[in-house]
Amino acid sequence: MVRLYADENTRDAILQGLRRKGIDMITALEDGCSGHSDEEILRRATQLGRVLYSEDADILRIAVDWQRAGRCFCGINYGHHRDLQAARAIDDLETIAGVCVEDDLAHIVMYLPL
C-alpha cells in the first residue's frame, strides 16, 4: 500500500475524505513543514517514503528537474483543482494507495483524474 504526503495546497475536503477511508496520509502542516518550499516538501515526502499529492502546478517543474538530474523521489500524484472534483480525487487516490506499491510510482508523476 502506498503512503501519501499532502502538501499545503491540498483541499480540506480531500484530506477529510482520505482519512474517512483510512488512507495512510500525513500533511506538510502535521509534519511541521508548513511554509516550506515545494522542493523541500518533495524532499521531505521522499525522506519519509511517501508519495506526494499536490494541486500546485509548480511541483511539475520540480519533478521534471529532478527526473533530468536523476534525483530520486517516491512519486507525485498531481491533480489540478479546476479539473478535479474532490470526490474524484479521493476515489483515485484510494485506488492508487490500494493497488500500487512504492516502487510502482518511484520517479514518476501520475496525473489525476485517472
Coordinates of C-alpha atoms in Angstrom, one line a residue:
M1 CA 0.0 0.0 0.0
V2 CA 1.2 3.5 -0.9
R3 CA 1.6 6.0 1.9
L4 CA 0.7 9.6 0.9
Y5 CA 2.1 13.0 1.9
A6 CA -0.2 16.0 1.2
D7 CA 1.2 19.5 0.6
E8 CA -0.4 22.7 1.8
N9 CA -2.4 23.1 -1.4
T10 CA -4.5 20.0 -0.9
R11 CA -8.1 20.8 -0.3
D12 CA -9.5 20.1 3.1
A13 CA -12.4 18.0 1.6
I14 CA -9.8 15.7 0.0
L15 CA -7.9 15.3 3.3
Q16 CA -11.0 14.6 5.2
G17 CA -12.3 12.1 2.6
L18 CA -9.0 10.2 2.5
R19 CA -9.0 10.0 6.3
R20 CA -12.5 8.6 6.4
K21 CA -11.3 5.9 4.0
G22 CA -8.4 5.0 6.3
I23 CA -5.7 6.0 3.8
D24 CA -2.2 6.4 5.4
M25 CA -1.6 10.1 4.8
I26 CA 0.1 13.0 6.6
T27 CA 0.1 16.6 5.7
A28 CA 3.0 19.1 5.5
L29 CA 1.3 21.0 8.2
E30 CA 1.2 18.0 10.5
D31 CA 4.8 17.2 9.7
G32 CA 5.9 20.7 10.7
C33 CA 6.7 21.7 7.2
S34 CA 4.2 24.5 6.8
G35 CA 5.6 27.3 4.6
H36 CA 8.4 25.2 3.2
S37 CA 9.3 25.4 -0.5
D38 CA 7.8 22.9 -2.9
E39 CA 11.2 21.4 -3.4
E40 CA 11.6 20.9 0.4
I41 CA 8.2 19.3 0.5
L42 CA 9.1 16.8 -2.2
R43 CA 12.4 16.1 -0.4
R44 CA 10.6 15.5 2.9
A45 CA 8.0 13.2 1.4
T46 CA 10.8 11.2 -0.2
Q47 CA 12.7 11.0 3.2
L48 CA 9.5 9.6 4.7
G49 CA 9.0 7.1 1.8
R50 CA 5.7 8.7 0.9
V51 CA 4.2 9.7 -2.5
L52 CA 3.4 13.4 -2.7
Y53 CA -0.1 14.6 -3.6
S54 CA -0.2 18.2 -4.8
E55 CA -2.6 20.5 -6.6
D56 CA 0.2 23.0 -7.2
A57 CA 1.5 23.2 -10.8
D58 CA 4.9 24.3 -9.6
I59 CA 5.6 20.8 -8.4
L60 CA 5.5 19.6 -12.0
R61 CA 8.5 21.8 -12.9
I62 CA 10.4 20.5 -9.9
A63 CA 9.6 16.9 -10.8
V64 CA 11.0 17.4 -14.3
D65 CA 14.2 19.0 -12.9
W66 CA 14.6 16.1 -10.5
Q67 CA 14.0 13.5 -13.3
R68 CA 16.5 15.1 -15.6
A69 CA 19.1 15.3 -12.8
G70 CA 18.5 11.7 -11.8
R71 CA 17.3 12.6 -8.4
C72 CA 15.1 10.0 -6.6
F73 CA 11.7 10.7 -5.3
C74 CA 8.8 8.4 -4.3
G75 CA 6.4 9.7 -6.9
I76 CA 3.9 12.5 -7.3
N77 CA 0.1 12.4 -7.7
Y78 CA -0.9 15.6 -9.3
G79 CA -4.4 17.0 -9.8
H80 CA -5.4 20.5 -10.7
H81 CA -8.2 21.7 -8.6
R82 CA -10.1 23.2 -11.6
D83 CA -10.0 19.8 -13.4
L84 CA -10.6 17.5 -10.5
Q85 CA -13.6 17.3 -8.2
A86 CA -12.7 16.4 -4.6
A87 CA -14.8 13.2 -4.7
R88 CA -12.9 12.0 -7.8
A89 CA -9.6 12.8 -6.3
I90 CA -10.5 10.8 -3.2
D91 CA -11.6 7.8 -5.2
D92 CA -8.5 7.9 -7.5
L93 CA -6.1 8.3 -4.5
E94 CA -7.8 5.5 -2.7
T95 CA -7.4 3.3 -5.8
I96 CA -3.7 4.3 -6.1
A97 CA -3.0 3.7 -2.4
G98 CA -4.7 0.3 -2.5
V99 CA -3.3 -1.2 -5.7
C100 CA 0.2 0.3 -6.0
V101 CA 3.3 -0.4 -4.1
E102 CA 6.0 2.3 -3.6
D103 CA 8.2 1.1 -6.5
D104 CA 5.2 1.5 -8.9
L105 CA 5.3 5.2 -8.5
A106 CA 9.0 5.9 -7.9
H107 CA 10.3 8.8 -10.0
I108 CA 7.1 9.4 -11.9
V109 CA 4.2 11.9 -11.9
M110 CA 0.7 10.5 -12.1
Y111 CA -1.9 12.9 -13.3
L112 CA -5.4 12.8 -11.8
P113 CA -8.2 12.1 -12.7
L114 CA -7.1 8.6 -13.7

